Amino acid sequence: MVDKPALTRRRLLGLFGAAAAVPVLSACGSSVGGSSGGGATGGPAAAGGPVKVGLVVPQSGVYAALGTDMQRGWELWLKGHGGTFGNRTVETVLADEGETPQTGVPAVQKVLQSDGVDIVVGLVNSATALGVGDLLKESKKLLIVTNAGAEDVTKKARTPYIWRSSFTNAQVAAAMGAHLARSGFTEGVYAIAPDYAAGSEVIAGFRTAFEAGGGKVVGEAKPPFGKTSDYQPFLTGIQQSGAKATFSFFSGSEAISFVKQYQQFGLSSTIPLYGSGFLTEGSVLTQQADAALGVQTTLHYSDQLDTPANKAFVEAYRTAYGESPSCFSVQAYDAANVLNRAVGAAPALDGDALAAALGGIGTVDDSPRGPWTFEGQTPRQNIYLRKVENVGGTLVNSVVSDLGPQSQPV
Amino acid sequence: MLVSVLNGVAIGFLLFVLAVGLSLVFGMMDVLNLAHGALFLGGAYLGAAFAGGGWAGFLTALAIAAAAGLAAGALLSLMTEPLRRRTHLDQALLTLGVALVVGEVLIIVFGDDPLAVPPPPGLDGSVSAFGAVYPTYRLLIIAVGAVLALLVYLVVDRTRVGALVRATVADREMVAAIGVDNRRVKAAVFAVGSLLATTAGVLGGPVYGARPGLDATVLILALVVVVIGGLGSVRGALLGALIIGQVDTLGRVLLPELASFILFAALALVLVLRPRGLFGGPVAATGAR
């Protein structure tokens, strides 16, 4: 993919190969926290015995901040509920997912095989979530995915052992598609997202819903993922397309660059910016600063939701960790919540028993994000329209409206 | 369209400041320095750290970056000295190791969240250019880049020091024979090249931000510029940088569907037509033997 100077091309290639191996090596040293020993030895755990959960979230690399949020959401639920699922004590074994499947898959393998956990929770990266399917099928253990939004995790690559407490890429985007079609933008919207799997799924989900509502996508761009820092060429493309609004999906440093440059190049005053909620979620919003004001996004959560369940959750989270929760915290919090219900109802801790129990838990009515249900092993949940506003000197994603329950698009 | 050309010039000058140091060190001193991107990132983080301080903060960041760049360059020169008679691979492994260590240290100090770096006050707005809105700060990059380009060109081509550097490249033993310690020449070129890299980092912060992994991205861009321009040539680095600037902006406007590989397509084209780069004459050939 990357060419190197002719003079030393071969040497350089060898060298970059060596560089690529470094993260793989470091993955072997994934840290293990939580409790040690204990657990069921020989045969299924008796009712009332402990349940051992492997929490596999990034503790290093670009997603480390998401991992921290998830760990906190998980801990907070356990702390508030006596550290038990049903009448079993929960033992958490922590492992580092890292950035890629090269580190994530071995981490899942480690908690399953070396630590002998009963349940796996976590995974930010979709490729990792898709890569561990066989591992879980072989060991017949349950995995609750707390982020990884790829459609295929609960669609084409579905296994009865993998459930999801987060969202799907197209689910979040489809809600915005339908909303923009209803809001007078049918004449033309420009769609832009990075050229990797999640970006394509977001654009496809948006386009399908927007076009079903009579909207017309006047242009589409897919900037190279992880290699684009200057969006000027694409911003010019948006201006030339005559679009009435822009729909976008970026996260992390790309979300910061895109939103800031969208304002610097004068687009924010003429072509309103809409997006998938990750565009303005978590720490990127602080860095985007005033450039993000007025940006509207859809997501299944905002810490500004005005419900008793969310207010109590945000309060407890702020008290414990000194900052507001993100959707990632809620996804892990809810994973603990549904596991509590399933472990309490299941006769054993194997994947089959737990999957059957998860299928029967009905509506999760006490979640900070609002009521949701499992539908095809992934949440059917309300999607909220949010707008970045300055509330008392802090930028927040204020809730504009509730767009109603949304399934994973077919 | 014209605003894309303008933006290409801005990105081009930024790339020039970044790449000319790499080109000088590699082309003239025959040391492949893969820590060059890490120096840039260090500068970008310095800019982020002092971003709250207005112009004073910006200039402080520039001053510290310059001093740190000089010191880092001298240190790198010292570290690579024992490897002088070994292959490029040994130098590359050493400097890559340095780059990895620096990258980790930056994460430990600044955290792994990506940081945005606001431009200094007065330049954080936008102006109207060619019927489009354009960020003012990028005009400063064009001005500073042009001045630095002229300065580097004059020093290398028109001064005694520059002549000494060129002589060292042409025949190291002969220069040593007339009583010049060529290790000091190498250290000086290395130090100035690294200074330019850290300076580019501070200048580029408001455009690229500061984040883990940015060092690898800019290192690859710099290598592409050096290969296109030809090794060890200031004019080549300038032309290569300006070409890459245009390819990266105008090219992406005209051919959006080729955005991800247009840069390397340009590189491949130059390698096929002019394997030694556009300005890589016989001097560069000797320098990179």
XYZ file of C-alpha atoms in Angstrom:
699
model
C 0.000 0.000 0.000
C 2.714 2.410 0.963
C 5.589 2.923 -1.373
C 9.021 3.767 -0.056
C 12.019 5.576 -1.490
C 13.586 3.650 -4.313
C 17.071 3.720 -2.867
C 16.241 1.815 0.241
C 12.809 0.520 -0.554
C 13.487 -3.088 0.283
C 15.182 -2.279 3.546
C 12.477 0.114 4.561
C 9.736 -2.383 3.813
C 11.437 -4.943 5.997
C 11.736 -2.365 8.657
C 8.103 -1.344 8.615
C 7.263 -5.010 8.836
C 9.240 -5.118 12.028
C 7.459 -2.016 13.262
C 4.087 -3.620 12.585
C 5.042 -6.552 14.763
C 5.622 -4.394 17.805
C 1.949 -3.931 18.822
C 1.424 -7.682 18.486
C 4.225 -8.354 20.927
C 2.942 -5.823 23.398
C -0.469 -7.473 23.320
C 0.998 -10.525 24.962
C 1.594 -8.443 28.040
C -2.038 -7.525 28.446
C -2.637 -6.589 32.007
C -4.884 -8.559 34.242
C -6.714 -6.920 37.087
C -9.645 -7.769 39.236
C -9.708 -10.817 41.421
C -7.651 -13.948 41.216
C -8.291 -17.605 41.755
C -11.706 -18.856 42.779
C -14.186 -19.641 40.063
C -15.786 -22.919 39.194
C -13.394 -25.819 38.922
C -14.619 -28.940 37.216
C -18.154 -29.062 35.926
C -20.722 -26.281 35.820
C -20.838 -23.873 38.722
C -23.488 -24.616 41.252
C -26.249 -22.058 41.673
C -25.027 -19.374 43.999
C -21.369 -19.920 43.065
C -19.350 -17.034 41.677
C -19.557 -15.913 38.061
C -16.308 -14.982 36.363
C -16.492 -12.297 33.691
C -13.720 -11.302 31.297
C -13.906 -7.562 30.609
C -11.966 -7.076 27.368
C -11.695 -3.348 26.598
C -8.906 -1.200 25.161
C -6.440 -0.003 27.775
C -3.885 1.141 25.230
C -3.951 2.622 21.759
C -6.337 5.098 20.166
C -9.458 3.627 21.820
C -8.043 3.666 25.360
C -10.416 6.464 26.422
C -13.423 4.356 25.359
C -12.042 1.460 27.371
C -11.816 3.632 30.467
C -15.439 4.745 30.066
C -16.589 1.144 29.686
C -14.629 -0.062 32.675
C -16.214 2.698 34.761
C -19.737 1.942 33.554
C -19.215 -1.726 34.386
C -17.780 -0.998 37.849
C -20.483 1.524 38.645
C -23.276 -0.953 37.988
C -21.608 -3.611 40.121
C -20.922 -1.144 42.922
C -24.562 -0.087 42.962
C -25.847 -3.654 43.042
C -23.704 -5.378 45.643
C -21.268 -6.811 43.107
C -23.581 -9.671 42.232
C -25.529 -11.041 39.278
C -28.587 -12.864 40.556
C -27.218 -14.412 43.722
C -23.742 -14.999 42.358
C -20.704 -12.902 43.209
C -19.112 -11.339 40.141
C -15.372 -11.666 39.608
C -14.062 -9.400 36.867
C -10.919 -10.272 34.933
C -9.622 -7.330 32.948
C -7.786 -7.717 29.626
C -6.477 -5.174 27.121
C -8.202 -5.281 23.750
C -5.677 -2.916 22.165
C -6.501 -1.326 18.824
C -6.855 -4.123 16.319
C -7.931 -7.769 16.024
C -4.230 -8.652 16.226
C -4.402 -7.699 19.896
C -8.147 -8.071 20.575
C -8.637 -11.685 19.504
C -5.726 -13.013 21.611
C -7.077 -11.040 24.577
C -10.461 -12.775 24.282
C -8.708 -16.097 23.833
C -6.674 -15.454 26.957
C -9.634 -14.732 29.245
C -11.504 -17.741 27.866
C -8.654 -20.227 28.014
C -6.190 -19.066 30.682
C -8.573 -17.337 33.048
C -11.486 -19.680 32.389
C -14.147 -16.984 32.477
C -17.852 -17.829 32.158
C -18.813 -14.697 30.209
C -16.917 -12.217 28.041
C -17.902 -8.531 27.944
C -16.409 -5.715 25.904
C -14.887 -5.152 22.444
C -14.690 -1.748 20.811
C -13.348 -2.821 17.442
C -15.840 -4.404 15.010
C -13.173 -6.487 13.292
C -12.315 -8.014 16.668
C -15.979 -8.729 17.409
C -16.268 -10.455 14.030
C -12.992 -12.298 14.605
C -13.903 -13.999 17.878
C -17.066 -15.750 16.643
C -15.413 -19.156 16.305
C -13.688 -18.900 19.684
C -17.029 -18.420 21.414
C -18.786 -21.081 19.379
C -16.097 -23.617 20.291
C -16.117 -22.787 23.974
C -19.906 -22.211 24.067
C -19.505 -19.046 26.110
C -21.523 -15.852 25.972
C -20.136 -12.538 24.728
C -21.854 -9.193 25.261
C -20.419 -6.666 22.819
C -20.324 -3.231 24.435
C -19.474 -1.177 21.352
C -18.517 -2.717 17.940
C -21.332 -1.437 15.718
C -20.782 -3.533 12.584
C -24.058 -4.801 11.147
C -22.677 -8.288 10.542
C -21.993 -9.018 14.219
C -25.712 -9.649 14.686
C -26.557 -10.246 11.040
C -24.488 -12.250 8.557
C -21.964 -13.465 11.147
C -24.596 -13.996 13.838
C -23.957 -16.726 16.382
C -26.264 -17.471 19.307
C -23.406 -16.659 21.687
C -22.748 -13.045 20.677
C -25.168 -10.363 21.906
C -24.795 -6.616 21.822
C -25.691 -3.895 24.331
C -24.581 -0.984 22.134
C -25.924 0.002 18.696
C -25.394 -0.690 15.025
C -23.755 1.793 12.655
C -26.718 1.912 10.299
C -29.281 2.093 13.132
C -27.930 5.423 14.346
C -27.527 6.799 10.799
C -30.958 5.641 9.600
C -32.675 7.703 12.289
C -30.901 10.804 10.953
C -31.801 9.877 7.369
C -35.483 9.718 8.198
C -35.264 12.909 10.256
C -33.551 14.978 7.523
C -36.036 13.743 4.930
C -38.841 15.012 7.184
C -37.102 18.328 7.879
C -37.093 19.901 4.434
C -33.700 18.747 3.197
C -35.056 16.392 0.535
C -33.529 18.558 -2.217
C -30.034 17.612 -1.359
C -27.720 16.309 1.343
C -24.017 15.552 0.995
C -22.775 12.441 2.821
C -19.181 12.052 4.000
C -17.489 9.353 6.102
C -14.089 7.614 6.146
C -13.481 4.852 3.608
C -13.553 1.920 6.024
C -16.227 -0.602 6.956
C -18.029 1.469 9.598
C -18.008 4.570 7.391
C -19.589 2.654 4.521
C -22.247 1.174 6.816
C -23.122 4.585 8.208
C -23.470 6.131 4.755
C -25.484 3.151 3.477
C -27.812 3.278 6.500
C -28.293 7.009 6.106
C -28.820 6.865 2.343
C -31.410 4.075 2.515
C -33.529 5.838 5.126
C -33.099 9.292 3.576
C -34.011 8.137 0.085
C -36.962 6.128 1.432
C -38.237 9.443 2.805
C -37.939 11.068 -0.625
C -34.539 12.684 -0.085
C -31.777 13.055 -2.651
C -28.102 12.525 -1.852
C -26.312 15.006 -4.112
C -22.803 13.853 -3.371
C -20.748 11.449 -1.359
C -17.098 11.396 -0.298
C -15.019 8.827 1.524
C -11.749 10.379 2.711
C -8.977 7.830 3.370
C -9.391 6.538 6.926
C -6.582 7.441 9.301
C -4.622 9.223 6.572
C -6.625 12.418 6.172
C -5.789 15.415 8.314
C -6.732 18.165 5.897
C -10.348 18.105 4.718
C -10.164 21.206 2.525
C -10.496 19.271 -0.788
C -13.602 17.497 0.470
C -15.092 20.671 1.926
C -14.719 22.325 -1.483
C -16.539 19.339 -2.972
C -19.409 19.835 -0.515
C -19.680 23.535 -1.422
C -19.672 22.796 -5.139
C -22.350 20.111 -4.822
C -25.023 22.659 -3.901
C -26.044 20.560 -0.897
C -28.498 22.044 1.608
C -27.005 20.074 4.492
C -24.098 17.727 5.231
C -24.379 14.347 6.906
C -21.103 13.065 8.317
C -19.553 10.374 10.438
C -16.082 10.668 11.943
C -14.653 9.835 15.338
C -11.557 10.599 17.371
C -8.966 12.928 15.857
C -10.769 12.919 12.497
C -13.937 14.201 14.147
C -11.926 17.044 15.680
C -10.234 17.999 12.386
C -13.402 17.724 10.315
C -15.654 19.763 12.596
C -13.019 22.461 13.141
C -12.191 22.779 9.461
C -15.886 22.731 8.523
C -16.137 25.938 10.532
C -12.766 27.425 9.457
C -13.620 27.093 5.788
C -16.910 28.856 6.400
C -19.291 25.991 5.717
C -20.970 25.924 9.115
C -22.705 29.245 8.482
C -24.139 28.191 5.106
C -24.559 24.400 5.088
C -25.705 22.991 8.456
C -23.710 20.002 9.701
C -25.471 16.827 10.814
C -23.927 13.549 11.782
C -23.840 10.267 13.566
C -23.514 10.957 17.300
C -19.896 9.852 17.525
C -18.962 13.054 15.691
C -19.451 15.006 18.926
C -19.390 12.328 21.651
C -17.030 12.257 24.613
C -13.683 14.009 24.757
C -13.624 15.129 21.097
C -16.292 17.724 21.898
C -13.967 19.587 24.277
C -11.283 19.742 21.580
C -13.694 20.837 18.843
C -14.674 23.697 21.135
C -16.921 26.389 19.648
C -16.568 24.979 16.129
C -19.010 22.264 17.197
C -21.770 24.654 18.311
C -25.009 23.916 16.497
C -23.905 20.567 15.081
C -26.814 18.116 15.257
C -26.343 14.386 15.640
C -28.322 11.242 16.351
C -27.356 8.715 18.996
C -28.953 6.276 21.412
C -27.773 8.288 24.404
C -26.940 11.737 25.709
C -25.896 12.525 29.258
C -28.428 15.379 29.022
C -31.435 13.015 28.851
C -34.066 14.233 31.289
C -35.212 10.963 32.856
C -34.993 9.884 36.497
C -32.913 6.823 35.575
C -30.386 8.896 33.637
C -30.195 11.679 36.198
C -29.424 9.183 38.944
C -26.854 7.480 36.707
C -25.096 10.715 35.705
C -25.063 11.867 39.329
C -23.518 8.608 40.562
C -21.017 8.568 37.704
C -19.931 12.150 38.292
C -19.537 11.505 41.996
C -17.400 8.438 41.390
C -15.253 9.607 38.473
C -15.522 13.400 38.322
C -16.702 13.552 34.723
C -19.837 12.949 32.714
C -20.573 9.503 31.323
C -20.514 8.818 27.586
C -22.579 6.391 25.545
C -19.673 3.954 26.005
C -20.121 4.026 29.790
C -23.834 3.304 29.358
C -23.198 0.426 26.962
C -21.038 -1.353 29.559
C -23.418 -0.384 32.387
C -26.297 -1.955 30.483
C -24.255 -5.065 29.698
C -23.989 -5.630 33.459
C -27.683 -4.839 33.819
C -28.837 -7.474 31.282
C -26.331 -10.037 32.551
C -27.755 -9.628 36.033
C -31.196 -10.502 34.701
C -29.953 -13.388 32.559
C -27.689 -14.959 35.220
C -30.530 -14.731 37.708
C -32.882 -16.549 35.356
C -30.512 -19.104 33.798
C -30.030 -22.571 35.312
C -26.323 -22.601 34.379
C -23.565 -20.302 33.140
C -22.895 -21.861 29.749
C -23.556 -19.877 26.606
C -26.695 -21.761 25.620
C -28.424 -21.290 28.976
C -27.453 -17.613 29.187
C -28.468 -16.890 25.581
C -31.874 -18.451 26.204
C -32.237 -16.362 29.358
C -31.203 -13.146 27.566
C -33.887 -13.816 24.963
C -36.479 -13.785 27.708
C -35.595 -10.701 29.724
C -38.042 -8.467 27.845
C -37.762 -4.691 28.079
C -34.818 -3.220 29.966
C -36.832 -0.490 31.698
C -34.261 1.035 34.043
C -31.492 1.942 31.582
C -30.073 5.485 31.527
C -30.670 5.563 27.768
C -34.397 4.837 28.138
C -36.289 1.573 27.671
C -34.889 -0.892 25.131
C -35.311 -4.526 24.169
C -33.190 -7.167 22.506
C -34.303 -7.737 18.942
C -32.201 -10.242 17.067
C -29.543 -10.028 19.820
C -28.990 -6.278 19.406
C -30.922 -3.417 21.017
C -34.088 -1.949 19.555
C -33.837 1.441 21.206
C -34.829 5.072 21.075
C -32.561 7.302 19.015
C -32.269 10.918 20.113
C -31.684 14.029 18.035
C -29.013 16.066 19.827
C -27.574 19.499 19.290
C -24.276 20.860 20.589
C -24.971 23.767 22.915
C -23.055 25.785 25.459
C -24.637 25.193 28.850
C -22.967 27.228 31.587
C -19.603 27.288 29.812
C -19.541 23.591 28.968
C -20.358 22.157 25.561
C -23.006 19.440 25.769
C -25.143 17.393 23.431
C -28.583 18.760 24.349
C -31.518 16.555 23.500
C -33.671 18.225 20.828
C -36.156 15.424 20.397
C -36.747 11.718 20.771
C -36.896 10.163 17.295
C -38.539 7.043 18.695
C -37.517 3.398 18.780
C -35.305 2.182 15.941
C -34.410 -1.418 15.025
C -31.260 -2.599 13.342
C -32.051 -1.840 9.663
C -32.701 -4.939 7.577
C -11.033 25.660 -7.283
C -8.477 28.450 -6.816
C -8.828 28.136 -3.074
C -7.698 24.526 -3.395
C -4.579 25.698 -5.235
C -3.945 28.196 -2.440
C -4.433 25.481 0.165
C -2.072 23.227 -1.760
C 0.590 25.931 -1.516
C 0.056 26.188 2.257
C 0.285 22.427 2.765
C 3.256 22.355 0.389
C 5.256 24.911 2.368
C 4.470 23.099 5.610
C 5.703 19.858 4.040
C 8.817 21.658 2.812
C 9.772 22.814 6.300
C 9.190 19.264 7.509
C 10.948 17.421 4.694
C 13.964 19.602 3.957
C 15.647 18.476 7.179
C 15.114 14.821 6.313
C 16.408 15.449 2.804
C 19.562 17.201 4.040
C 20.369 14.572 6.639
C 19.697 11.646 4.336
C 21.030 13.144 1.136
C 24.052 14.988 2.477
C 25.030 13.075 5.588
C 23.792 9.691 4.380
C 21.861 8.960 7.566
C 18.291 7.697 7.265
C 16.528 9.337 10.198
C 13.165 7.672 10.880
C 12.779 9.704 14.069
C 12.058 12.765 11.926
C 8.286 12.322 12.268
C 8.587 11.987 16.039
C 10.415 15.356 16.133
C 7.500 16.919 14.244
C 5.012 15.399 16.695
C 7.054 16.682 19.629
C 6.760 20.172 18.150
C 3.019 19.755 17.646
C 2.548 18.738 21.287
C 4.649 21.694 22.425
C 2.318 23.925 20.435
C -0.671 22.270 22.128
C 0.862 22.687 25.577
C 1.363 26.431 25.095
C -1.793 27.001 23.060
C -3.565 28.814 25.891
C -0.905 31.527 26.072
C -1.771 33.530 22.959
C 1.104 34.901 20.870
C 3.526 34.668 23.792
C 2.647 30.998 24.137
C 3.016 30.385 20.413
C 6.438 32.046 20.285
C 7.544 30.282 23.472
C 6.554 26.970 21.910
C 8.539 27.874 18.784
C 11.596 28.816 20.830
C 11.509 25.694 22.969
C 10.877 23.553 19.900
C 13.862 25.104 18.142
C 16.156 24.518 21.108
C 14.858 20.993 21.636
C 15.231 20.290 17.913
C 18.856 21.418 17.918
C 19.645 19.294 20.954
C 17.770 16.259 19.608
C 19.557 16.548 16.263
C 22.975 16.719 17.904
C 22.075 13.722 20.072
C 20.829 11.721 17.090
C 24.030 12.574 15.247
C 26.054 11.296 18.166
C 23.982 8.116 18.380
C 24.301 7.326 14.687
C 28.022 8.104 14.571
C 29.151 4.565 15.481
C 26.911 3.253 12.692
C 28.471 5.450 10.031
C 30.161 2.565 8.230
C 27.183 0.237 8.581
C 24.173 -0.059 6.270
C 21.097 2.168 6.190
C 19.175 -0.641 7.853
C 21.166 -0.315 11.073
C 20.663 3.450 11.152
C 16.982 3.016 10.377
C 16.510 0.470 13.169
C 18.191 2.753 15.660
C 16.231 5.846 14.660
C 12.976 3.870 14.457
C 13.619 2.708 18.006
C 14.150 6.314 19.031
C 10.898 7.252 17.253
C 8.948 4.555 19.138
C 10.385 5.642 22.483
C 9.648 9.310 21.787
C 6.105 8.416 20.680
C 5.448 6.511 23.922
C 6.957 9.262 26.060
C 4.698 11.818 24.355
C 1.678 9.615 25.155
C 2.758 9.337 28.785
C 3.194 13.115 29.057
C 0.238 14.348 26.997
C -2.185 11.402 27.150
C -3.537 9.518 24.160
C -6.550 11.692 23.414
C -6.120 13.651 20.191
C -5.588 17.349 20.877
C -6.683 20.296 18.775
C -4.261 23.222 18.636
C -5.892 26.630 18.182
C -3.941 29.146 16.058
C -2.540 32.231 17.832
C -4.972 35.109 18.413
C -5.771 37.201 15.370
C -5.078 34.306 13.043
C -7.831 32.023 14.302
C -10.416 33.529 12.008
C -10.991 33.184 8.305
C -10.596 35.566 5.378
C -12.211 35.703 1.984
C -9.939 34.412 -0.789
C -10.879 33.678 -4.400
C -14.562 33.847 -3.550
C -14.250 31.289 -0.780
C -13.623 31.368 2.951
C -10.057 30.518 3.942
C -8.473 30.122 7.421
C -6.092 33.045 8.058
C -3.528 30.931 9.860
C -2.707 28.981 6.714
C -1.613 32.216 5.028
C 0.982 32.589 7.797
C 2.277 29.114 6.961
C 2.797 30.199 3.353
C 4.732 33.288 4.457
C 6.901 31.501 7.041
C 7.499 28.577 4.696
C 8.622 30.867 1.881
C 11.034 32.741 4.162
C 12.506 29.500 5.528
C 12.865 28.082 2.019
C 14.797 31.146 0.893
C 16.932 31.083 4.035
C 17.872 27.405 3.726
C 18.622 27.854 0.026
C 20.881 30.860 0.647
C 22.746 29.164 3.478
C 23.397 25.953 1.590
C 24.182 27.533 -1.781
C 25.708 30.908 -0.964
C 27.659 30.722 2.290
C 30.981 29.266 3.399
C 29.176 26.963 5.804
C 27.009 25.734 2.970
C 30.073 25.199 0.823
C 31.642 23.149 3.602
C 28.527 21.027 3.840
C 28.483 20.445 0.101
C 32.185 19.660 0.114
C 31.695 17.112 2.889
C 29.063 15.409 0.774
C 31.233 15.375 -2.318
C 34.391 14.025 -0.695
C 34.417 13.422 3.011
C 38.038 12.233 3.202
C 39.388 15.227 1.300
C 37.574 17.620 3.618
C 38.996 15.745 6.587
C 42.445 15.919 5.040
C 42.369 19.715 4.963
C 41.696 19.758 8.664
C 37.931 19.870 9.051
C 36.260 17.533 11.526
C 33.427 16.246 9.366
C 31.653 14.754 12.349
C 30.961 18.314 13.427
C 29.603 19.154 9.992
C 27.303 16.167 10.234
C 26.177 17.112 13.729
C 25.431 20.662 12.597
C 23.377 19.558 9.586
C 21.556 17.045 11.764
C 20.811 19.676 14.391
C 19.474 22.202 11.872
C 17.439 19.528 10.085
C 15.858 18.476 13.369
C 15.210 22.091 14.309
C 13.245 22.489 11.087
C 11.234 19.338 11.915
C 10.215 20.532 15.384
C 9.471 24.006 13.992
C 7.255 22.432 11.355
C 5.502 20.613 14.195
C 4.636 23.841 16.005
C 3.592 25.476 12.723
C 1.585 22.445 11.626
C -0.174 21.894 14.962
C -3.128 24.176 14.188
C -3.609 22.354 10.855
C -2.960 18.733 11.796
C -3.590 18.768 15.547
C -1.461 16.607 17.847
C -2.232 12.941 18.293
C -0.483 9.594 18.674
C 0.283 8.175 15.231
C 0.683 11.545 13.560
C 4.455 11.006 13.577
C 4.165 8.026 11.231
C 1.758 9.881 8.927
C 4.031 12.894 8.496
C 7.154 10.731 8.221
C 5.647 8.975 5.222
C 4.645 12.315 3.671
C 8.190 13.592 4.214
C 9.710 10.481 2.670
C 7.446 10.872 -0.365
C 8.504 14.509 -0.722
C 12.188 13.589 -0.443
C 11.892 10.811 -3.001
C 10.004 12.986 -5.472
C 12.319 15.956 -5.038
C 15.531 13.998 -4.990
C 17.886 13.482 -2.077
C 19.912 16.280 -0.579
C 18.541 19.005 -2.814
C 16.897 22.043 -1.264
C 15.296 22.988 -4.565
C 14.118 19.389 -4.942
C 12.566 19.307 -1.482
C 10.773 22.593 -2.171
C 9.452 21.473 -5.527
C 8.563 18.011 -4.205
C 6.694 19.534 -1.266
C 4.768 21.960 -3.453
C 3.862 19.164 -5.880
C 2.675 16.908 -3.063
C 0.715 19.830 -1.616
C -1.131 20.240 -4.903
C -1.596 16.505 -5.429
C -3.010 16.181 -1.931
C -5.524 19.026 -2.343
C -6.257 19.843 -5.968
C -5.860 16.176 -6.906
C -8.453 15.174 -4.345
C -10.873 17.836 -5.561
C -10.546 16.775 -9.189
C -10.401 13.022 -8.594
C -12.240 12.392 -5.301
C -12.668 8.676 -5.928
C -8.887 8.242 -6.185
C -8.258 10.175 -2.950
C -6.658 7.315 -1.060
C -3.908 6.474 -3.537
C -3.387 9.573 -5.642
C -0.393 10.512 -3.480
C 1.382 7.249 -4.087
C 0.365 7.219 -7.733
C 2.299 10.493 -8.087
C 5.237 8.914 -6.276
C 5.181 5.867 -8.546
C 5.042 8.078 -11.632
C 8.127 10.020 -10.553
C 9.987 6.810 -9.711
C 9.261 5.421 -13.175
C 10.212 8.589 -15.067
C 12.978 9.990 -12.826
C 14.126 7.235 -10.446
C 16.477 9.644 -8.639
C 13.793 12.258 -8.141
C 13.216 15.503 -9.998
C 16.395 17.203 -8.757
C 18.332 14.124 -7.777
C 21.333 14.675 -10.012
C 24.733 13.053 -9.660
C 25.296 14.779 -6.322
C 22.415 12.943 -4.734
C 23.654 9.739 -6.316
C 27.003 10.146 -4.592
C 25.413 11.195 -1.347
C 23.277 8.088 -1.185
C 25.803 5.507 -2.245
